[in-house]
């Protein structure tokens, strides 16, 4: 049985060797038992360090991983652990190559979402294995990937592997909160840009899409939308409810939101989304495939666009979207409302500004009495150009793990920390090579192919079962027991495994294509971003 972190070691070893200019002797060989044991130990150590925002300590986790590298023979000068804030820390470690080419950055975040002990059947910060599944906060998002990077660095060091470029591992904090305090990747960019300078970066994300229980596409995320919230407000003099007025702030806001429901932004494709639909047109069949071909043609058919727009995952790929997510209004049962407001959450395609979107909303609402204001200022980023060498490596390796499926560029409809690296001139691709093994009802999704199953790290009182439960749409789905739940990164509509198979599962590398791996990371519903 291969555990998910062990499988990630295999994939990372082969992929990095493919793009580092020389091949480590063991790149295509099975992971040695000693390395498997080391992987399990480091995985467990990371999961059992509480790295939540409230009481956790990412600095402690960074120091622990730094100590592992130093003990493996890395010079202390090449293992930098930084305390960026109270109980917050980042790690930058370097495996030195020949220096023939610019370095490659290997990124993972070590912070996790909050986990209440009373919501779990076991301690969320004690990693246990039960019935072929791992339980613990961070087992999927993202400590399995952090483990893979650290184990590979140790393995490469011990084997004397010397690539033609430096390999730099970055374990960062606060990805789960969008690095809003500037203590994670933003802190490193600001204070130690020279240490993370690279030709491009590999980060978590992507994944393998499952349809009818079978893998059908391996995604590479090279672009993302910008998240932008707008407050839409209606104001009124108010009065007593015993003497109603025709002008009512709640009615005016409701009318505006009804107009928003019928409003659509224009279609905007970029190189990533165009490539996505071109590739998916070869994977899908029938009318859907024809509609995708039409979309990327010189003269798209409006009927094809309309049909694609009816599918939330594809609609999110072809345009900016805005949706009402919260309502507030009034202050007393017997008083006419003086204020009613709604939060409108927008996901803006690269190339469009929040100012443009705000003006478009004002036009859609068609009511000059309403005010539209940005709730916060977020950071957009342009798509990363697909690195031909990286694409060739992934296309070469994908059939070794999942025979017959293509590598597909994708755009995330959620927020990631990749935007900060892209804006710092480090092109970033997010690819995890993970897939949900037993989740059989995932639809054709737009970005995070294994969203219905991957990286859930959430509490369970019983072993996971087959996929079932509610559809998870663009807004969070509230479960009375498990809190806000969403598919990570993609915000796609699919069958959500409410009590099953939420985690990281990857296939055996055997040529037969058998699905040997059963151990799965299980845990939290990632926080909405």
Coordinates of C-alpha atoms in Angstrom, one line a residue:
X1 CA 0.0 0.0 0.0
X2 CA 1.3 3.4 -0.9
X3 CA 0.3 6.4 1.2
X4 CA -0.6 9.7 -0.6
X5 CA 2.6 11.4 0.6
X6 CA 4.7 8.4 -0.7
X7 CA 2.9 8.5 -4.0
X8 CA 3.6 12.3 -4.2
X9 CA 7.3 11.5 -3.6
X10 CA 7.3 9.3 -6.7
X11 CA 5.6 11.8 -8.8
X12 CA 7.7 14.7 -7.6
X13 CA 10.9 12.8 -8.0
X14 CA 10.2 11.9 -11.6
X15 CA 8.7 15.3 -12.6
X16 CA 11.6 17.3 -11.0
X17 CA 14.2 15.0 -12.6
X18 CA 12.5 15.6 -15.9
X19 CA 12.8 19.4 -15.8
X20 CA 16.1 19.7 -13.9
X21 CA 18.2 18.7 -16.8
X22 CA 19.5 15.4 -15.6
X23 CA 17.9 12.2 -14.3
X24 CA 18.5 11.0 -10.8
X25 CA 19.3 7.2 -11.0
X26 CA 16.3 6.3 -8.8
X27 CA 13.8 8.7 -10.4
X28 CA 11.9 5.9 -12.2
X29 CA 12.4 3.3 -9.5
X30 CA 10.1 2.3 -6.7
X31 CA 10.5 4.3 -3.5
X32 CA 12.8 2.4 -1.2
X33 CA 11.3 1.1 2.1
X34 CA 13.5 3.5 4.1
X35 CA 12.2 6.4 2.2
X36 CA 8.7 5.3 2.6
X37 CA 9.2 5.1 6.3
X38 CA 10.8 8.5 6.4
X39 CA 7.9 9.9 4.4
X40 CA 5.4 8.5 7.0
X41 CA 7.5 10.0 9.8
X42 CA 7.7 13.4 8.3
X43 CA 4.1 13.4 7.3
X44 CA 3.0 12.5 10.8
X45 CA 5.3 15.1 12.3
X46 CA 3.9 17.9 10.2
X47 CA 0.3 17.0 10.7
X48 CA 0.8 16.8 14.4
X49 CA 2.2 20.3 14.7
X50 CA -0.8 22.6 15.1
X51 CA -0.5 25.3 12.5
X52 CA -3.9 27.0 12.7
X53 CA -4.2 30.8 12.9
X54 CA -5.7 30.9 16.4
X55 CA -3.2 28.9 18.5
X56 CA -1.0 27.1 15.9
X57 CA 2.7 27.7 15.2
X58 CA 4.0 27.6 11.6
X59 CA 7.4 28.8 12.8
X60 CA 7.7 25.6 14.8
X61 CA 6.7 23.5 11.7
X62 CA 9.3 25.4 9.6
X63 CA 12.0 24.8 12.2
X64 CA 11.1 21.1 12.3
X65 CA 11.5 20.7 8.6
X66 CA 14.6 22.8 8.6
X67 CA 16.1 20.5 11.2
X68 CA 15.3 17.5 9.1
X69 CA 17.2 18.9 6.1
X70 CA 20.2 19.9 8.2
X71 CA 20.3 16.4 9.7
X72 CA 20.3 15.0 6.2
X73 CA 23.5 16.9 5.4
X74 CA 22.3 20.3 4.0
X75 CA 24.6 23.1 5.0
X76 CA 22.9 25.5 7.4
X77 CA 23.5 28.3 5.0
X78 CA 21.3 26.6 2.5
X79 CA 18.4 26.1 5.0
X80 CA 16.9 29.4 6.1
X81 CA 14.1 29.4 8.6
X82 CA 12.4 32.8 9.1
X83 CA 10.1 34.0 11.9
X84 CA 7.9 36.5 10.0
X85 CA 5.6 37.1 13.0
X86 CA 4.5 35.7 16.3
X87 CA 4.1 32.0 15.8
X88 CA 4.4 32.5 12.0
X89 CA 7.3 31.3 10.0
X90 CA 8.6 30.3 6.5
X91 CA 11.3 27.9 5.3
X92 CA 13.5 28.4 2.3
X93 CA 15.9 25.5 1.5
X94 CA 18.2 25.0 -1.5
X95 CA 19.7 21.9 -3.2
X96 CA 22.5 23.3 -5.2
X97 CA 22.9 22.2 -8.8
X98 CA 25.4 23.1 -11.4
X99 CA 23.9 26.6 -11.9
X100 CA 23.6 26.1 -15.6
X101 CA 20.0 27.3 -15.5
X102 CA 17.8 29.4 -13.2
X103 CA 16.4 27.6 -10.2
X104 CA 13.1 25.8 -9.9
X105 CA 10.9 26.8 -6.9
X106 CA 8.9 24.0 -5.1
X107 CA 6.2 25.6 -3.0
X108 CA 3.8 24.3 -0.3
X109 CA 1.9 26.0 2.5
X110 CA 2.1 24.6 6.1
X111 CA -0.7 26.5 7.7
X112 CA -4.1 24.8 8.1
X113 CA -7.7 25.8 8.7
X114 CA -9.1 25.8 12.3
X115 CA -10.2 22.4 13.7
X116 CA -12.4 22.1 16.8
X117 CA -11.8 19.0 18.8
X118 CA -15.5 18.6 19.5
X119 CA -16.2 18.4 15.8
X120 CA -13.9 15.4 15.3
X121 CA -14.1 11.8 16.1
X122 CA -10.4 11.8 16.9
X123 CA -7.8 14.5 17.8
X124 CA -7.4 16.5 14.5
X125 CA -3.7 17.0 15.4
X126 CA -2.9 13.3 15.9
X127 CA -2.5 11.6 12.6
X128 CA -4.1 8.2 12.6
X129 CA -4.7 5.6 9.9
X130 CA -8.0 3.7 9.9
X131 CA -9.4 1.5 7.3
X132 CA -6.9 2.7 4.7
X133 CA -7.5 6.4 5.4
X134 CA -5.5 9.1 7.2
X135 CA -7.3 11.3 9.6
X136 CA -5.9 14.7 10.7
X137 CA -6.0 18.4 9.9
X138 CA -3.7 19.1 7.0
X139 CA -3.3 15.6 5.8
X140 CA -4.4 16.8 2.4
X141 CA -4.2 20.5 2.3
X142 CA -1.3 20.9 2.1
X143 CA 1.0 19.0 4.3
X144 CA 1.2 15.9 2.1
X145 CA 2.8 18.1 -0.6
X146 CA 5.1 19.8 1.9
X147 CA 6.2 16.3 3.0
X148 CA 6.8 15.3 -0.6
X149 CA 9.2 18.2 -1.2
X150 CA 11.1 17.7 2.0
X151 CA 11.5 13.9 1.5
X152 CA 12.6 14.4 -2.0
X153 CA 15.2 17.0 -1.0
X154 CA 16.6 14.6 1.6
X155 CA 16.6 11.7 -0.9
X156 CA 18.3 13.8 -3.6
X157 CA 21.0 15.0 -1.1
X158 CA 21.8 11.5 0.1
X159 CA 22.0 10.2 -3.5
X160 CA 24.3 13.0 -4.6
X161 CA 21.9 14.2 -7.2
X162 CA 23.2 17.4 -8.8
X163 CA 20.7 18.9 -11.3
X164 CA 21.7 21.6 -13.7
X165 CA 19.7 24.1 -11.7
X166 CA 19.2 24.8 -8.0
X167 CA 16.0 23.3 -6.5
X168 CA 14.5 25.6 -3.9
X169 CA 11.8 24.4 -1.5
X170 CA 9.6 27.1 0.1
X171 CA 7.3 26.1 2.9
X172 CA 5.1 29.2 3.6
X173 CA 2.6 30.3 6.1
X174 CA -0.9 31.9 5.9
X175 CA -1.9 30.7 2.5
X176 CA -5.3 29.7 3.9
X177 CA -6.1 33.3 4.8
X178 CA -4.8 34.7 1.5
X179 CA -1.6 35.9 3.3
X180 CA -3.6 38.9 4.3
X181 CA -1.1 39.8 7.1
X182 CA 1.9 39.6 4.7
X183 CA 3.7 37.0 6.7
X184 CA 3.9 34.2 4.1
X185 CA 4.9 34.3 0.5
X186 CA 4.4 38.1 0.4
X187 CA 6.9 38.4 3.3
X188 CA 9.5 36.4 1.5
X189 CA 9.0 38.4 -1.7
X190 CA 9.4 41.6 0.2
X191 CA 12.3 40.7 2.4
X192 CA 14.1 37.8 0.6
X193 CA 13.3 38.1 -3.0
X194 CA 16.8 36.9 -4.0
X195 CA 16.4 33.6 -2.1
X196 CA 13.3 32.6 -4.1
X197 CA 14.3 33.9 -7.5
X198 CA 13.5 31.2 -10.0
X199 CA 12.6 30.5 -13.6
X200 CA 9.2 29.2 -12.5
X201 CA 7.5 27.6 -9.5
X202 CA 5.5 24.5 -8.9
X203 CA 2.7 24.7 -6.3
X204 CA -0.3 22.8 -5.0
X205 CA -3.4 22.7 -7.1
X206 CA -4.5 21.1 -10.3
X207 CA -5.3 17.5 -9.9
X208 CA -6.8 14.6 -12.0
X209 CA -10.4 14.8 -13.0
X210 CA -12.6 11.8 -12.4
X211 CA -15.8 11.1 -14.4
X212 CA -17.9 8.0 -13.8
X213 CA -15.1 6.8 -11.5
X214 CA -12.4 7.0 -14.2
X215 CA -9.6 9.6 -14.6
X216 CA -10.0 11.6 -17.8
X217 CA -7.7 14.7 -17.5
X218 CA -4.7 15.9 -15.6
X219 CA -4.9 19.6 -15.0
X220 CA -2.1 22.2 -14.8
X221 CA -3.3 25.5 -13.3
X222 CA -1.5 28.5 -14.9
X223 CA -4.1 31.3 -14.3
X224 CA -6.6 32.4 -11.7
X225 CA -9.4 34.8 -11.3
X226 CA -9.3 37.7 -8.8
X227 CA -11.7 37.6 -5.9
X228 CA -13.4 40.9 -5.3
X229 CA -16.3 41.7 -3.0
X230 CA -18.7 44.6 -3.5
X231 CA -21.2 46.0 -1.0
X232 CA -24.4 47.0 -2.7
X233 CA -26.5 49.4 -0.4
X234 CA -29.9 50.9 -0.5
X235 CA -30.7 53.7 2.0
X236 CA -34.0 55.2 3.0
X237 CA -35.3 57.7 5.6
X238 CA -37.2 54.8 7.2
X239 CA -40.2 55.2 9.6
X240 CA -42.6 53.1 11.5
X241 CA -44.0 49.9 10.0
X242 CA -47.5 51.0 10.8
X243 CA -47.2 53.5 8.0
X244 CA -45.4 51.8 5.1
X245 CA -43.8 53.7 2.3
X246 CA -43.7 52.7 -1.3
X247 CA -39.9 53.4 -1.4
X248 CA -38.4 50.7 0.8
X249 CA -34.7 49.9 1.0
X250 CA -35.2 46.2 1.1
X251 CA -37.5 46.2 -1.9
X252 CA -35.1 48.4 -3.9
X253 CA -32.2 46.1 -3.0
X254 CA -34.2 43.0 -3.9
X255 CA -35.1 44.5 -7.3
X256 CA -31.5 45.1 -8.0
X257 CA -30.4 41.6 -7.1
X258 CA -33.1 40.2 -9.3
X259 CA -31.6 42.2 -12.2
X260 CA -28.1 40.8 -11.2
X261 CA -29.5 37.3 -11.5
X262 CA -30.3 37.8 -15.1
X263 CA -27.0 39.7 -15.9
X264 CA -24.0 38.0 -17.5
X265 CA -20.6 39.5 -18.2
X266 CA -19.2 39.1 -21.7
X267 CA -17.1 36.1 -22.7
X268 CA -13.4 36.6 -22.2
X269 CA -10.9 33.9 -23.0
X270 CA -7.2 33.9 -22.4
X271 CA -4.4 31.5 -23.5
X272 CA -5.1 29.2 -20.5
X273 CA -8.9 29.0 -20.9
X274 CA -8.7 28.7 -24.6
X275 CA -6.2 25.8 -24.2
X276 CA -8.5 24.3 -21.7
X277 CA -11.5 24.2 -24.0
X278 CA -9.4 23.1 -27.0
X279 CA -8.1 20.1 -25.0
X280 CA -11.5 19.3 -23.4
X281 CA -13.2 19.3 -26.8
X282 CA -11.1 16.2 -27.5
X283 CA -12.1 14.5 -24.2
X284 CA -15.8 15.2 -24.2
X285 CA -18.3 13.9 -26.7
X286 CA -21.5 14.9 -28.5
X287 CA -23.0 18.3 -28.2
X288 CA -20.7 19.4 -25.3
X289 CA -17.6 18.7 -27.4
X290 CA -19.1 20.6 -30.3
X291 CA -20.0 23.6 -28.1
X292 CA -16.4 23.7 -26.9
X293 CA -15.0 23.6 -30.4
X294 CA -17.4 26.4 -31.4
X295 CA -16.4 28.5 -28.4
X296 CA -12.7 28.6 -29.4
X297 CA -13.5 29.0 -33.1
X298 CA -13.1 32.3 -35.0
X299 CA -16.9 32.8 -34.9
X300 CA -18.4 31.2 -31.8
X301 CA -22.1 30.2 -32.0
X302 CA -24.2 32.1 -29.4
X303 CA -26.3 29.0 -28.8
X304 CA -23.1 27.0 -27.9
X305 CA -22.1 29.8 -25.5
X306 CA -25.5 29.7 -23.9
X307 CA -25.4 26.0 -23.4
X308 CA -21.9 26.1 -21.9
X309 CA -23.0 29.0 -19.7
X310 CA -25.7 26.8 -18.2
X311 CA -23.0 24.6 -16.7
X312 CA -21.5 26.5 -13.7
X313 CA -17.9 25.1 -14.0
X314 CA -17.7 26.2 -17.7
X315 CA -19.5 29.5 -17.1
X316 CA -16.9 30.3 -14.5
X317 CA -14.1 29.7 -17.1
X318 CA -15.5 31.9 -19.8
X319 CA -16.4 35.1 -18.0
X320 CA -16.3 37.2 -14.9
X321 CA -19.0 36.1 -12.5
X322 CA -20.8 38.0 -9.7
X323 CA -23.2 36.5 -7.2
X324 CA -25.0 37.7 -4.1
X325 CA -23.7 35.8 -1.0
X326 CA -24.9 37.8 2.0
X327 CA -27.9 40.0 3.0
X328 CA -28.3 42.6 5.8
X329 CA -31.1 45.0 6.4
X330 CA -33.3 46.7 9.0
X331 CA -32.8 47.1 12.7
X332 CA -36.2 46.4 14.3
X333 CA -39.3 44.4 13.6
X334 CA -41.6 47.4 13.6
X335 CA -39.3 49.9 11.9
X336 CA -39.0 50.5 8.1
X337 CA -35.4 49.7 7.0
X338 CA -33.1 52.7 6.7
X339 CA -30.4 50.5 5.2
X340 CA -30.4 47.2 3.3
X341 CA -27.2 45.9 1.8
X342 CA -25.9 42.8 0.0
X343 CA -22.4 41.3 -0.5
X344 CA -21.8 40.5 -4.1
X345 CA -18.8 38.2 -4.5
X346 CA -17.1 38.5 -7.9
X347 CA -14.5 36.4 -9.6
X348 CA -12.8 38.6 -12.2
X349 CA -11.0 37.2 -15.2
X350 CA -7.4 38.3 -15.8
X351 CA -7.3 41.5 -17.8
X352 CA -10.5 43.0 -16.2
X353 CA -10.2 45.5 -13.3
X354 CA -12.4 45.7 -10.3
X355 CA -13.3 49.3 -11.4
X356 CA -14.7 47.9 -14.6
X357 CA -16.6 45.3 -12.8
X358 CA -18.0 47.8 -10.3
X359 CA -19.2 50.0 -13.1
X360 CA -20.8 47.0 -14.9
X361 CA -22.7 46.2 -11.7
X362 CA -24.0 49.8 -11.4
X363 CA -25.2 49.5 -15.0
X364 CA -26.9 46.1 -14.3
X365 CA -28.6 47.4 -11.2
X366 CA -30.0 50.4 -13.1
X367 CA -30.8 52.3 -9.9
X368 CA -28.9 55.5 -9.2
X369 CA -30.1 55.4 -5.6
X370 CA -27.9 52.4 -4.9
X371 CA -24.3 52.6 -4.0
X372 CA -21.7 50.0 -5.0
X373 CA -18.4 50.0 -3.1
X374 CA -15.5 47.6 -3.0
X375 CA -15.3 45.6 0.2
X376 CA -11.5 45.2 0.0
X377 CA -8.6 45.6 -2.5
X378 CA -7.2 42.4 -3.9
X379 CA -4.3 41.5 -6.1
X380 CA -4.9 40.4 -9.7
X381 CA -2.4 38.5 -11.7
X382 CA -1.9 37.8 -15.4
X383 CA -1.8 34.1 -16.5
X384 CA 1.6 32.4 -16.5
X385 CA 2.7 31.3 -19.9
X386 CA 2.8 27.5 -20.1
X387 CA 6.4 26.5 -19.8
X388 CA 7.0 24.2 -22.8
X389 CA 9.6 22.1 -20.9
X390 CA 7.2 21.6 -17.9
X391 CA 4.3 20.8 -20.2
X392 CA 6.4 18.2 -22.1
X393 CA 7.5 16.6 -18.8
X394 CA 3.9 16.4 -17.5
X395 CA 2.6 15.1 -20.8
X396 CA 5.3 12.4 -20.8
X397 CA 4.7 11.4 -17.2
X398 CA 0.9 11.5 -17.1
X399 CA 0.4 8.2 -19.0
X400 CA 2.8 6.5 -16.7
X401 CA 0.3 7.1 -13.9
X402 CA -3.0 7.5 -15.8
X403 CA -2.8 5.9 -19.2
X404 CA -4.7 7.6 -22.0
X405 CA -5.6 11.0 -20.4
X406 CA -4.3 14.4 -21.5
X407 CA -2.7 17.2 -19.6
X408 CA -5.0 20.2 -19.6
X409 CA -4.3 23.9 -18.7
X410 CA -6.8 25.3 -16.3
X411 CA -7.7 28.6 -14.6
X412 CA -8.7 28.7 -11.0
X413 CA -11.9 30.4 -10.1
X414 CA -10.7 30.7 -6.5
X415 CA -7.8 32.6 -4.9
X416 CA -4.4 31.2 -4.6
X417 CA -1.0 32.4 -3.4
X418 CA 0.3 31.9 -7.0
X419 CA -0.8 35.4 -7.9
X420 CA 1.9 36.9 -5.6
X421 CA 4.6 34.9 -7.3
X422 CA 3.3 35.7 -10.7
X423 CA 3.3 39.4 -9.9
X424 CA 6.9 39.0 -8.6
X425 CA 7.9 37.7 -12.1
X426 CA 8.0 34.0 -11.1
X427 CA 5.6 32.1 -13.4
X428 CA 3.7 29.6 -11.4
X429 CA 2.0 26.3 -12.3
X430 CA -0.1 24.4 -9.9
X431 CA -0.2 20.6 -10.4
X432 CA -0.6 18.0 -7.8
X433 CA -1.1 14.8 -9.7
X434 CA -3.7 13.7 -7.1
X435 CA -7.0 12.0 -7.8
X436 CA -10.0 10.8 -5.8
X437 CA -10.1 7.1 -6.1
X438 CA -13.7 6.2 -5.2
X439 CA -15.6 9.4 -5.8
X440 CA -17.5 8.4 -8.9
X441 CA -19.9 11.4 -9.5
X442 CA -17.5 14.2 -10.2
X443 CA -18.7 16.2 -13.2
X444 CA -16.5 17.6 -15.9
X445 CA -15.0 20.3 -13.9
X446 CA -13.1 23.5 -14.8
X447 CA -10.1 23.6 -12.6
X448 CA -9.6 21.4 -9.5
X449 CA -10.4 18.0 -11.0
X450 CA -10.3 16.1 -7.8
X451 CA -12.2 18.8 -5.9
X452 CA -15.0 16.5 -4.7
X453 CA -12.5 14.4 -2.9
X454 CA -9.2 16.1 -2.5
X455 CA -7.7 17.8 0.6
X456 CA -10.8 17.9 2.7
X457 CA -9.0 17.2 6.0
X458 CA -12.4 17.1 7.8
X459 CA -13.8 15.3 10.8
X460 CA -15.3 11.8 10.4
X461 CA -16.8 9.5 12.9
X462 CA -17.0 6.6 10.5
X463 CA -14.9 5.5 7.5
X464 CA -15.6 7.3 4.3
X465 CA -18.1 5.8 1.9
X466 CA -18.8 6.3 -1.7
X467 CA -19.6 9.8 -3.0
X468 CA -23.0 11.2 -2.0
X469 CA -24.6 14.3 -0.7
X470 CA -25.5 17.8 -1.9
X471 CA -24.2 19.6 -4.9
X472 CA -21.6 22.2 -3.9
X473 CA -22.0 25.2 -6.1
X474 CA -20.2 28.6 -6.5
X475 CA -21.2 29.6 -2.9
X476 CA -20.2 27.8 0.2
X477 CA -22.5 25.0 1.3
X478 CA -23.3 25.1 5.0
X479 CA -23.4 21.8 6.9
X480 CA -24.7 22.1 10.5
X481 CA -22.0 19.7 11.6
X482 CA -19.0 20.4 9.5
X483 CA -19.3 24.2 8.8
X484 CA -18.6 26.0 5.5
X485 CA -17.7 23.5 2.8
X486 CA -16.5 24.1 -0.7
X487 CA -14.5 22.4 -3.4
X488 CA -11.1 23.9 -3.1
X489 CA -9.9 26.3 -5.8
X490 CA -12.5 25.6 -8.5
X491 CA -15.8 26.4 -6.8
X492 CA -17.3 23.9 -9.1
X493 CA -20.7 22.2 -9.1
X494 CA -20.4 18.5 -8.5
X495 CA -21.5 15.7 -6.3
X496 CA -20.0 16.5 -3.0
X497 CA -18.8 13.6 -0.8
X498 CA -20.5 14.7 2.4
X499 CA -19.5 11.6 4.2
X500 CA -17.1 10.0 1.8
X501 CA -13.7 10.0 0.1
X502 CA -12.7 13.5 0.8
X503 CA -8.9 13.4 0.5
X504 CA -5.9 12.8 -1.7
X505 CA -5.8 9.6 -3.6
X506 CA -3.4 8.7 -6.3
X507 CA -3.0 5.7 -8.5
X508 CA -0.3 3.1 -8.6
X509 CA 2.5 3.8 -11.0
X510 CA 2.3 0.3 -12.2
X511 CA 2.1 -0.1 -16.0
X512 CA -1.1 -2.1 -15.6
X513 CA -2.9 1.1 -14.4
X514 CA -4.3 -0.8 -11.4
X515 CA -5.6 1.5 -8.6
X516 CA -3.5 0.0 -5.8
X517 CA -3.4 3.0 -3.5
X518 CA -6.1 3.0 -0.8
X519 CA -4.7 5.3 1.8
X520 CA -6.3 8.7 1.6
X521 CA -5.9 12.0 3.4
X522 CA -9.1 13.0 5.1
X523 CA -9.9 16.2 6.9
X524 CA -11.2 19.8 6.7
X525 CA -13.5 21.8 4.4
X526 CA -11.0 24.5 3.3
X527 CA -11.9 28.0 4.3
X528 CA -13.7 30.1 1.6
X529 CA -11.3 32.4 -0.2

